[in-house]
Coordinates of C-alpha atoms and ligand atoms in Angstrom, one line a residue:
M8 CA -4.7 -14.7 -24.5
N9 CA -8.4 -14.2 -25.2
V10 CA -10.2 -14.2 -21.9
A11 CA -13.9 -14.6 -21.6
P12 CA -15.9 -12.1 -19.5
L13 CA -15.8 -13.1 -15.9
R14 CA -19.3 -14.5 -15.5
K15 CA -18.7 -16.6 -18.7
R16 CA -15.7 -18.4 -17.3
P17 CA -16.7 -21.9 -16.4
A18 CA -14.9 -21.7 -13.0
W19 CA -17.0 -18.7 -12.1
A20 CA -20.3 -20.5 -12.5
A21 CA -18.8 -23.5 -10.7
L22 CA -17.7 -21.2 -7.8
E23 CA -21.2 -19.8 -7.6
Q24 CA -22.7 -23.2 -7.2
H25 CA -19.9 -24.2 -4.8
H26 CA -20.5 -21.1 -2.7
K27 CA -24.1 -22.2 -2.1
K28 CA -22.6 -25.3 -0.4
M29 CA -19.9 -23.4 1.4
R30 CA -21.7 -20.4 2.8
D31 CA -23.1 -22.3 5.9
V32 CA -20.1 -24.5 6.5
H33 CA -18.3 -23.6 9.7
L34 CA -14.6 -23.5 10.2
R35 CA -15.1 -25.6 13.3
Q36 CA -16.4 -28.4 11.0
L37 CA -13.7 -28.0 8.4
F38 CA -11.0 -28.3 11.1
A39 CA -12.9 -31.2 12.8
D40 CA -13.0 -33.0 9.4
D41 CA -9.3 -32.8 8.8
A42 CA -6.8 -32.9 11.7
G43 CA -4.0 -31.9 9.4
R44 CA -5.7 -28.8 7.9
G45 CA -3.7 -26.3 9.9
E46 CA -0.5 -27.6 8.5
K47 CA -1.7 -28.5 5.0
M48 CA -3.3 -25.2 4.1
T49 CA -0.1 -23.3 4.4
A50 CA 2.5 -22.1 1.9
E51 CA 5.9 -20.8 2.4
A52 CA 8.2 -18.8 0.1
A53 CA 10.9 -16.1 0.4
G54 CA 10.9 -16.5 4.1
I55 CA 7.2 -15.8 4.4
Y56 CA 4.9 -18.4 6.0
L57 CA 1.3 -18.1 5.0
D58 CA -1.3 -20.0 7.1
Y59 CA -4.5 -19.8 5.0
S60 CA -6.2 -22.7 6.8
K61 CA -8.7 -20.4 8.7
N62 CA -10.4 -19.5 5.4
R63 CA -13.9 -20.7 4.5
I64 CA -12.5 -23.0 1.8
T65 CA -12.1 -26.7 1.0
D66 CA -9.7 -28.4 -1.4
E67 CA -12.6 -28.1 -3.9
T68 CA -12.8 -24.3 -3.4
L69 CA -9.1 -24.0 -3.9
G70 CA -9.2 -26.1 -7.0
L71 CA -12.0 -23.9 -8.5
L72 CA -10.2 -20.7 -7.6
L73 CA -7.0 -22.0 -9.3
Q74 CA -9.1 -22.9 -12.3
L75 CA -10.4 -19.4 -12.3
A76 CA -6.9 -18.0 -12.3
E77 CA -6.0 -20.2 -15.3
Q78 CA -9.2 -19.2 -17.2
S79 CA -8.5 -15.5 -16.4
G80 CA -5.1 -15.8 -18.0
L81 CA -3.2 -15.0 -14.9
R82 CA 0.0 -16.7 -16.1
A83 CA -0.1 -14.9 -19.4
H84 CA -0.8 -11.6 -17.7
I85 CA 2.2 -12.0 -15.3
D86 CA 4.4 -12.8 -18.3
A87 CA 3.1 -9.8 -20.1
M88 CA 3.9 -7.5 -17.2
F89 CA 7.5 -8.9 -16.9
R90 CA 7.9 -8.7 -20.6
G91 CA 7.1 -4.9 -20.6
D92 CA 3.9 -5.2 -22.5
K93 CA 1.7 -2.1 -22.2
I94 CA -0.8 -3.7 -19.8
N95 CA -1.8 -0.3 -18.4
V96 CA -4.1 0.0 -21.4
S97 CA -5.9 3.2 -20.6
E98 CA -2.6 5.1 -20.2
K99 CA -0.8 3.0 -22.9
R100 CA 2.0 2.2 -20.5
A101 CA 4.1 -0.7 -19.5
V102 CA 4.1 -1.7 -15.8
L103 CA 7.6 -2.5 -14.8
H104 CA 8.1 -1.8 -11.1
V105 CA 9.6 -5.3 -11.1
A106 CA 12.5 -3.8 -13.0
L107 CA 13.3 -1.5 -10.2
R108 CA 14.5 -4.4 -8.1
A109 CA 16.0 -6.6 -10.8
P110 CA 19.6 -7.4 -10.1
K111 CA 22.4 -5.8 -12.2
G112 CA 22.9 -7.9 -15.3
A113 CA 19.2 -8.8 -15.6
T114 CA 17.4 -7.9 -18.8
I115 CA 13.9 -6.4 -18.8
L116 CA 12.9 -4.8 -22.0
H117 CA 10.8 -1.7 -22.5
D118 CA 10.2 -0.8 -26.1
G119 CA 13.1 -3.0 -27.1
K120 CA 15.5 -1.4 -24.6
N121 CA 16.9 -3.0 -21.5
V122 CA 15.9 -0.8 -18.6
V123 CA 17.9 -2.5 -15.9
P124 CA 21.1 -0.6 -16.5
D125 CA 19.1 2.7 -16.3
V126 CA 17.7 1.5 -13.0
H127 CA 21.1 0.8 -11.6
A128 CA 22.5 4.0 -12.9
V129 CA 20.0 5.9 -10.8
L130 CA 20.7 3.7 -7.8
D131 CA 24.4 4.3 -8.3
K132 CA 23.7 8.1 -8.3
M133 CA 21.5 7.9 -5.2
A134 CA 23.9 5.9 -3.1
P135 CA 26.8 8.3 -2.9
F136 CA 24.4 11.2 -2.4
A137 CA 22.7 9.4 0.4
E138 CA 26.1 8.6 2.0
R139 CA 27.3 12.2 1.7
V140 CA 24.1 13.4 3.5
R141 CA 24.4 10.7 6.1
N142 CA 28.1 11.3 6.9
G143 CA 27.9 15.1 6.8
E144 CA 30.0 15.7 3.7
W145 CA 27.0 17.2 2.0
K146 CA 26.8 20.6 3.7
G147 CA 24.1 23.1 3.7
H148 CA 24.5 26.6 2.3
T149 CA 26.1 28.0 5.5
G150 CA 28.4 25.0 5.9
K151 CA 26.3 23.2 8.5
R152 CA 25.7 19.5 8.1
I153 CA 22.2 18.3 7.2
R154 CA 20.2 17.1 10.2
N155 CA 16.7 17.1 8.9
V156 CA 15.4 15.5 5.7
I157 CA 11.9 16.5 4.7
N158 CA 10.3 14.7 1.8
I159 CA 7.6 16.7 0.1
G160 CA 5.2 14.5 -2.0
I161 CA 1.8 13.0 -1.9
G162 CA 0.1 9.7 -2.7
G163 CA 2.7 7.3 -4.0
S164 CA 5.4 10.0 -3.6
D165 CA 4.6 10.1 0.1
L166 CA 2.9 7.0 1.5
G167 CA 5.7 4.5 0.4
P168 CA 8.5 6.7 1.8
V169 CA 6.7 7.4 5.1
M170 CA 5.7 3.7 5.5
A171 CA 9.2 2.5 4.7
Y172 CA 10.8 5.1 7.1
E173 CA 8.5 4.1 9.9
A174 CA 8.9 0.4 9.2
L175 CA 12.7 0.6 9.0
R176 CA 13.2 3.2 11.7
H177 CA 15.2 0.7 13.7
Y178 CA 17.8 0.8 10.9
S179 CA 17.8 4.5 10.4
E180 CA 20.4 7.1 11.1
R181 CA 19.2 8.3 14.6
T182 CA 21.2 11.5 14.5
M183 CA 19.0 12.8 11.8
T184 CA 15.2 13.5 11.7
F185 CA 13.0 12.5 8.8
R186 CA 9.8 14.2 8.1
F187 CA 7.1 14.0 5.4
V188 CA 4.9 16.7 4.1
S189 CA 2.0 15.7 1.9
N190 CA -1.2 17.6 2.6
V191 CA -1.9 21.0 1.1
D192 CA -3.3 21.8 4.6
G193 CA -0.6 24.3 5.7
T194 CA -0.5 22.7 9.1
D195 CA 1.3 19.7 7.6
F196 CA 4.2 21.9 6.5
A197 CA 4.2 24.1 9.6
E198 CA 4.5 21.2 11.9
A199 CA 7.1 19.5 9.8
V200 CA 9.5 22.5 10.0
H201 CA 8.6 23.3 13.6
G202 CA 11.8 23.8 15.4
A203 CA 13.9 22.9 12.4
D204 CA 16.9 25.1 11.4
P205 CA 16.8 25.9 7.7
A206 CA 20.6 25.7 7.5
E207 CA 20.4 22.1 8.5
T208 CA 17.4 21.1 6.4
L209 CA 17.3 19.3 3.1
F210 CA 14.0 19.1 1.1
I211 CA 13.4 16.2 -1.3
V212 CA 10.7 17.3 -3.7
S213 CA 9.2 14.0 -4.8
S214 CA 6.7 14.0 -7.6
K215 CA 6.5 11.8 -10.7
T216 CA 4.8 14.6 -12.7
F217 CA 6.2 17.6 -10.8
T218 CA 2.9 19.3 -11.4
T219 CA 0.8 18.0 -8.5
L220 CA -1.0 20.9 -6.8
E221 CA -0.3 19.9 -3.2
T222 CA 3.4 19.0 -3.8
M223 CA 4.2 22.1 -5.8
T224 CA 2.4 24.4 -3.3
N225 CA 4.4 22.8 -0.4
A226 CA 7.6 23.0 -2.4
H227 CA 7.1 26.7 -3.0
T228 CA 6.3 27.3 0.7
A229 CA 9.4 25.3 1.6
R230 CA 11.6 27.5 -0.6
D231 CA 10.1 30.7 0.9
W232 CA 10.7 29.3 4.4
L233 CA 14.3 28.4 3.5
L234 CA 15.0 31.8 1.9
A235 CA 13.4 33.6 4.8
G236 CA 15.9 31.8 7.1
L237 CA 19.0 31.9 5.0
K238 CA 18.4 35.1 3.1
D239 CA 20.3 34.1 0.0
Q240 CA 18.7 33.0 -3.3
A241 CA 21.6 30.7 -3.9
A242 CA 20.7 28.6 -0.8
T243 CA 18.2 26.4 -2.7
A244 CA 21.1 24.6 -4.5
K245 CA 22.2 22.9 -1.3
H246 CA 18.8 22.4 0.3
F247 CA 16.6 21.1 -2.5
V248 CA 16.8 18.0 -4.6
A249 CA 14.1 16.5 -6.8
V250 CA 12.8 13.1 -7.6
S251 CA 10.8 13.1 -10.8
T252 CA 10.3 11.9 -14.3
N253 CA 9.9 15.5 -15.5
A254 CA 13.3 17.3 -15.8
A255 CA 11.8 20.3 -17.5
E256 CA 9.5 21.1 -14.6
V257 CA 12.3 20.4 -12.1
A258 CA 14.5 23.0 -13.8
K259 CA 11.6 25.5 -14.0
F260 CA 11.2 25.2 -10.3
G261 CA 14.9 26.1 -9.9
I262 CA 16.4 22.8 -8.9
D263 CA 19.6 22.0 -10.8
T264 CA 18.9 18.8 -12.7
T265 CA 22.2 17.4 -11.6
N266 CA 20.5 17.2 -8.2
M267 CA 17.5 15.4 -9.7
F268 CA 17.0 11.6 -9.4
G269 CA 14.9 10.2 -12.2
F270 CA 12.5 7.4 -12.8
W271 CA 10.2 6.5 -15.7
D272 CA 6.6 6.5 -16.8
W273 CA 6.5 2.7 -16.5
V274 CA 6.6 3.1 -12.7
G275 CA 3.2 3.8 -11.3
G276 CA 3.1 6.3 -8.3
R277 CA 1.9 3.7 -5.9
Y278 CA 4.5 1.2 -7.1
S279 CA 7.4 3.6 -6.8
M280 CA 8.7 3.4 -3.2
D281 CA 11.7 1.3 -4.5
S282 CA 12.6 3.8 -7.3
A283 CA 14.3 7.1 -6.6
I284 CA 11.1 8.0 -4.7
G285 CA 12.8 6.0 -2.0
L286 CA 15.6 8.5 -1.7
S287 CA 14.5 9.6 1.8
T288 CA 14.4 5.8 2.8
M289 CA 17.9 5.4 1.4
I290 CA 19.3 8.4 3.3
A291 CA 17.6 7.1 6.5
I292 CA 18.7 3.4 6.3
G293 CA 21.8 3.7 4.1
P294 CA 22.4 2.3 0.6
A295 CA 23.2 -1.2 1.7
N296 CA 20.0 -1.6 3.6
F297 CA 18.1 -0.1 0.7
R298 CA 19.6 -2.6 -1.7
A299 CA 18.7 -5.4 0.7
M300 CA 15.1 -4.2 0.6
L301 CA 15.2 -4.3 -3.2
D302 CA 16.5 -7.9 -3.0
G303 CA 13.6 -8.8 -0.8
F304 CA 11.2 -7.3 -3.4
H305 CA 13.0 -9.3 -6.1
E306 CA 12.8 -12.5 -4.3
M307 CA 9.0 -12.2 -4.1
D308 CA 8.8 -11.1 -7.7
E309 CA 10.6 -14.3 -8.8
H310 CA 8.4 -16.4 -6.6
F311 CA 5.2 -14.8 -8.1
R312 CA 6.6 -15.2 -11.6
S313 CA 7.6 -18.8 -11.3
A314 CA 5.8 -20.7 -8.6
P315 CA 2.8 -22.8 -9.4
F316 CA -0.4 -21.0 -8.3
E317 CA -1.2 -23.6 -5.6
R318 CA 2.0 -22.6 -3.8
N319 CA 2.1 -19.0 -5.0
L320 CA 1.6 -16.7 -2.0
P321 CA 0.4 -13.6 -3.8
A322 CA -1.8 -15.6 -6.2
L323 CA -3.4 -17.5 -3.2
M324 CA -4.0 -14.3 -1.3
G325 CA -5.5 -12.6 -4.4
L326 CA -7.8 -15.5 -5.1
L327 CA -9.0 -15.6 -1.5
A328 CA -9.7 -11.9 -1.6
V329 CA -11.8 -12.5 -4.8
W330 CA -13.6 -15.4 -3.0
Y331 CA -14.8 -13.2 -0.2
N332 CA -15.4 -10.1 -2.3
D333 CA -17.4 -11.6 -5.0
F334 CA -19.1 -14.7 -3.5
F335 CA -19.6 -13.8 0.2
G336 CA -20.2 -10.1 -0.5
A337 CA -17.4 -9.0 1.9
Q338 CA -16.8 -5.3 1.3
T339 CA -13.6 -4.9 3.2
V340 CA -10.3 -6.6 4.1
G341 CA -8.7 -5.8 7.5
V342 CA -4.9 -5.8 7.6
M343 CA -3.6 -6.0 11.1
P344 CA 0.2 -5.9 11.5
Y345 CA 1.3 -7.1 15.0
E346 CA 4.4 -5.0 14.6
Q347 CA 4.4 -1.4 15.8
Y348 CA 6.9 -0.4 13.1
L349 CA 4.3 -1.3 10.5
K350 CA 1.8 1.3 11.8
R351 CA 1.7 3.1 8.4
F352 CA 1.5 -0.2 6.4
P353 CA -2.3 -0.2 6.2
A354 CA -2.4 3.4 5.0
Y355 CA 0.2 2.5 2.4
L356 CA -1.9 -0.5 1.4
Q357 CA -4.9 1.7 0.9
Q358 CA -3.5 3.5 -2.0
L359 CA -1.9 0.3 -3.4
T360 CA -5.1 -1.7 -3.3
M361 CA -7.8 0.9 -3.8
E362 CA -6.2 3.2 -6.3
S363 CA -5.3 0.0 -8.2
N364 CA -8.5 -2.0 -8.1
G365 CA -11.2 0.6 -7.4
K366 CA -12.4 0.4 -11.0
H367 CA -15.9 0.1 -12.5
V368 CA -15.1 -0.9 -16.1
T369 CA -13.1 -3.7 -17.7
L370 CA -10.0 -3.3 -19.8
D371 CA -12.4 -2.9 -22.8
G372 CA -14.4 -0.2 -21.1
V373 CA -17.4 -2.3 -20.4
H374 CA -19.2 -1.7 -17.0
V375 CA -18.5 -4.7 -14.7
D376 CA -21.4 -6.8 -13.4
Y377 CA -19.5 -7.9 -10.3
N378 CA -17.8 -6.2 -7.4
T379 CA -14.1 -5.2 -7.8
G380 CA -11.6 -3.9 -5.3
P381 CA -12.6 -4.3 -1.6
I382 CA -11.8 -1.6 0.9
Y383 CA -8.5 -2.2 2.7
W384 CA -8.0 -0.8 6.2
G385 CA -6.3 -1.7 9.4
E386 CA -4.3 -0.7 12.5
P387 CA -1.5 -2.4 14.4
G388 CA -2.4 -5.0 16.9
T389 CA -2.9 -5.2 19.8
N390 CA -4.4 -1.6 19.7
G391 CA -7.2 -2.5 17.4
Q392 CA -8.3 -5.3 19.7
H393 CA -9.4 -2.6 22.2
S394 CA -11.4 -0.7 19.7
F395 CA -12.9 -2.0 16.4
Y396 CA -12.3 -5.7 16.8
Q397 CA -15.6 -6.0 18.6
L398 CA -17.3 -5.5 15.2
I399 CA -15.2 -8.1 13.6
H400 CA -16.0 -10.6 16.3
Q401 CA -19.6 -10.0 16.9
G402 CA -20.9 -7.5 14.3
T403 CA -23.0 -8.5 11.3
R404 CA -20.4 -8.0 8.6
L405 CA -17.9 -10.5 7.3
I406 CA -14.4 -9.0 7.5
P407 CA -11.6 -11.3 6.3
C408 CA -8.4 -10.3 8.0
D409 CA -4.7 -10.6 7.3
F410 CA -2.7 -10.8 10.5
I411 CA 1.0 -10.1 10.0
A412 CA 3.6 -11.0 12.7
F413 CA 7.3 -11.6 13.2
A414 CA 8.9 -14.3 15.2
H415 CA 11.6 -12.0 16.5
T416 CA 11.2 -8.5 17.7
L417 CA 13.7 -5.7 17.1
N418 CA 13.2 -4.5 20.7
P419 CA 13.3 -7.4 23.1
L420 CA 11.8 -6.3 26.3
G421 CA 10.8 -8.8 29.0
R422 CA 7.9 -10.9 27.7
H423 CA 6.3 -8.2 25.5
H424 CA 6.9 -10.2 22.3
D425 CA 5.4 -13.4 23.6
M426 CA 2.4 -11.5 24.7
L427 CA 2.1 -9.8 21.3
L428 CA 2.3 -13.1 19.4
A429 CA -0.1 -14.8 21.8
N430 CA -2.6 -12.1 21.0
V431 CA -2.3 -12.4 17.2
F432 CA -2.7 -16.2 17.3
A433 CA -5.6 -15.8 19.8
Q434 CA -7.4 -13.4 17.6
A435 CA -7.2 -15.6 14.5
E436 CA -8.4 -18.5 16.7
A437 CA -11.2 -16.6 18.3
L438 CA -12.4 -15.3 15.0
A439 CA -12.4 -18.7 13.4
F440 CA -13.9 -20.8 16.2
G441 CA -15.7 -18.4 18.4
K442 CA -17.5 -19.7 21.5
T443 CA -20.7 -21.7 21.4
A444 CA -23.8 -21.2 23.6
E445 CA -22.9 -24.4 25.3
Q446 CA -19.4 -23.2 26.1
V447 CA -20.7 -19.9 27.4
K448 CA -23.3 -21.6 29.6
A449 CA -20.7 -24.0 30.9
E450 CA -18.9 -20.9 32.2
G451 CA -21.9 -20.3 34.5
T452 CA -23.3 -17.5 32.4
P453 CA -27.0 -16.8 33.1
D454 CA -29.3 -17.7 30.2
W455 CA -30.2 -14.0 29.4
L456 CA -26.6 -13.1 29.0
V457 CA -25.6 -16.0 26.8
P458 CA -26.5 -14.4 23.4
H459 CA -24.4 -11.4 24.3
R460 CA -21.4 -13.5 25.2
L461 CA -21.6 -15.9 22.3
F462 CA -19.1 -15.7 19.5
E463 CA -20.4 -17.2 16.2
G464 CA -16.9 -17.6 14.8
N465 CA -16.5 -18.6 11.2
R466 CA -14.6 -15.3 10.6
P467 CA -11.8 -16.0 8.1
S468 CA -8.2 -14.8 8.4
N469 CA -4.8 -15.3 7.0
V470 CA -1.8 -15.4 9.3
I471 CA 1.4 -14.1 7.7
L472 CA 4.5 -15.0 9.7
L473 CA 8.0 -13.8 9.0
D474 CA 11.2 -14.1 11.0
K475 CA 12.2 -10.5 11.7
L476 CA 11.4 -7.1 10.3
T477 CA 14.4 -6.4 8.1
P478 CA 14.7 -4.3 5.0
A479 CA 14.5 -7.4 2.9
A480 CA 11.4 -8.6 4.8
L481 CA 9.7 -5.3 4.1
G482 CA 10.4 -5.6 0.4
K483 CA 9.0 -9.1 0.4
L484 CA 5.9 -8.1 2.2
V485 CA 5.2 -5.1 0.0
A486 CA 5.7 -7.2 -3.2
L487 CA 3.4 -9.8 -1.7
Y488 CA 0.6 -7.3 -1.6
E489 CA 1.5 -5.7 -5.0
H490 CA 1.1 -9.1 -6.7
S491 CA -2.0 -10.0 -4.8
V492 CA -3.5 -6.8 -6.1
F493 CA -2.3 -7.8 -9.6
T494 CA -3.9 -11.2 -9.2
Q495 CA -7.2 -9.7 -8.2
G496 CA -7.2 -7.1 -11.0
T497 CA -6.4 -9.9 -13.5
I498 CA -9.4 -11.9 -12.4
W499 CA -11.7 -8.8 -12.6
Q500 CA -10.1 -7.8 -15.9
I501 CA -9.6 -4.3 -14.9
D502 CA -6.7 -1.8 -15.4
S503 CA -5.0 -1.9 -12.0
F504 CA -2.5 0.7 -13.1
D505 CA -4.4 3.8 -14.0
Q506 CA -6.2 6.2 -11.6
W507 CA -8.6 8.3 -13.6
G508 CA -10.9 8.4 -10.6
V509 CA -8.8 11.1 -8.9
E510 CA -9.0 13.5 -11.7
L511 CA -12.5 15.1 -11.4
G512 CA -11.9 16.3 -7.9
K513 CA -8.6 17.9 -8.9
E514 CA -10.3 19.7 -11.9
L515 CA -13.1 21.0 -9.8
A516 CA -10.8 22.3 -7.1
Q517 CA -8.8 24.2 -9.7
R518 CA -12.0 25.8 -10.8
I519 CA -13.0 26.8 -7.3
I520 CA -9.7 28.2 -6.1
P521 CA -10.0 31.5 -8.1
E522 CA -13.6 31.8 -7.0
F523 CA -12.4 32.5 -3.5
E524 CA -10.0 35.2 -4.6
D525 CA -12.2 37.5 -6.6
A526 CA -12.9 40.7 -4.6
K527 CA -16.3 40.9 -6.3
E528 CA -18.3 37.7 -6.1
P529 CA -17.9 36.0 -9.4
K530 CA -20.9 34.3 -11.0
L531 CA -21.0 30.9 -9.4
A532 CA -22.2 28.1 -11.8
H533 CA -22.0 25.1 -9.6
D534 CA -24.9 23.3 -8.1
S535 CA -26.8 25.2 -5.3
S536 CA -25.0 23.3 -2.5
T537 CA -21.5 24.0 -3.8
N538 CA -22.5 27.6 -4.6
A539 CA -23.8 28.1 -1.1
L540 CA -20.7 26.6 0.5
I541 CA -18.4 28.8 -1.5
R542 CA -20.4 31.9 -0.5
R543 CA -20.5 30.9 3.1
Y544 CA -16.7 30.3 3.2
R545 CA -16.1 33.7 1.5
K546 CA -18.2 35.4 4.1
M547 CA -16.5 33.4 7.0
K548 CA -13.0 34.2 5.9
G549 CA -14.0 37.8 5.6
S550 CA -13.7 38.3 1.9
G551 CA -17.3 38.1 1.0
Ligands
F6P615 O1 -3.7 11.9 -7.5 C1 -3.3 10.6 -7.6 C2 -1.8 10.5 -8.0 O2 -1.7 10.7 -9.3 C3 -1.2 9.2 -7.5 O3 -1.4 8.2 -8.3 C4 0.2 9.6 -7.3 O4 0.9 8.7 -6.5 C5 0.0 11.0 -6.7 O5 -1.1 11.5 -7.3 C6 1.2 11.9 -6.7 O6 1.6 12.2 -8.1 P1 3.0 12.8 -8.4 O7 4.1 11.9 -7.9 O8 3.0 13.0 -9.8 O9 3.1 14.1 -7.6

């Protein structure tokens, strides 16, 4: 489908006009105008209830956003993704993470070949391995059972596994420990192995490319640590497995490729937690729970693919994000899970959203003349309420928030859960409606204090309510955000699946590393600031 540049799409111009009408309309007014708004502006699918009524929108806004989706070719783009078209244009790759959770028997073609059997072949290899580690059949080199699993990876090869482990810890094998090493800062590795017995430790080296500096540095350090403990070169065989697309590099590192779990170049790093990159998750929660998580993903995929946009959760969330980002000038989106197990969910979302949509050119390479990806951030509630929520309530910036909550807790303790849920609903209410000067005065507040105690309100939010944090629920939630990101990227006409922006820093670091090593100061050819910092560091570490 031929799509006009964003500003040339009729719905865009209409939204610009419409925004002039909407920017001063208060949510108090919108709710007063329509008593049924809180029930009407909701959508439900795959067990997720989305209340989007506390957004600064009317039916007209929604209608225009839906027209924008049509005029942006969202339907055709979704079909192209599911069809295996190479929609990652700058890397000439298909984008088929949806195939990772397709049921056995489904057909998803990549270059004319059905990839679903390959996906299940890997799952069928992961499952018995995970079981053997869990039940102690897989022994370490000295015959001890594995008690510690350490995933070494970074970016998508770390954030998904850590987030999923934390999110599903309730379902995890509690006799084992699961740790994650990502940073090239040696402290990360040192702390991860602190107190661990090498004879009981399994490393999963997770790297799509198997060339990433941080991961390979940590993997070599891990091998040295293991061999220092077990004193036998042959020990690596039982203590290292790999997850990668690059069998040649895995073999070069010294891991037998029979202990390698593969995936494919059509899985982006940040979209890979449900591929073999999820091996640590599968060991932690067991194959059945892992498959339940995949089913959850799939349910949301099917919803996104088939539901009309006016009832389509990811499409609605993506369109609302565009509304605030491009018309209200909001720069960030706060994601606040009222669920302690989701404490790493915002960090995970940061890569998903910002590595995907932090782009400055369109698919054709033309510089955009509108804002693209907002900054996503967040912390679990209620903790955030006692720190940065002040700024959301009374600061000068507009920060649309997503509040995520579950009706049932996994840890029923007295009235804790009612208190948690009361707080999430209260926050959404307070942000939307605030407190007027009259209300503040009526509380007996002296006049001079009224401005300080006043809440303007009109701060938008979504409330996302699920039943219980299960593996399937996690899959649905992640897929919800994946497809919201897709929707936003489609409107902005950018490549949400490449990540060229991380390359320059990597290149420059590679150039600087040897400049620390030379005994004689090499000629430094950076800018004067970088040169001075390198010289100072050399001096400080005693090698200058
Ligand atoms: O540097 C960015 C990135 O390429 C991410 O997109 C990716 O998730 C991460 O690095 C890790 O890459 P790999 O899995 O190849 O080690």
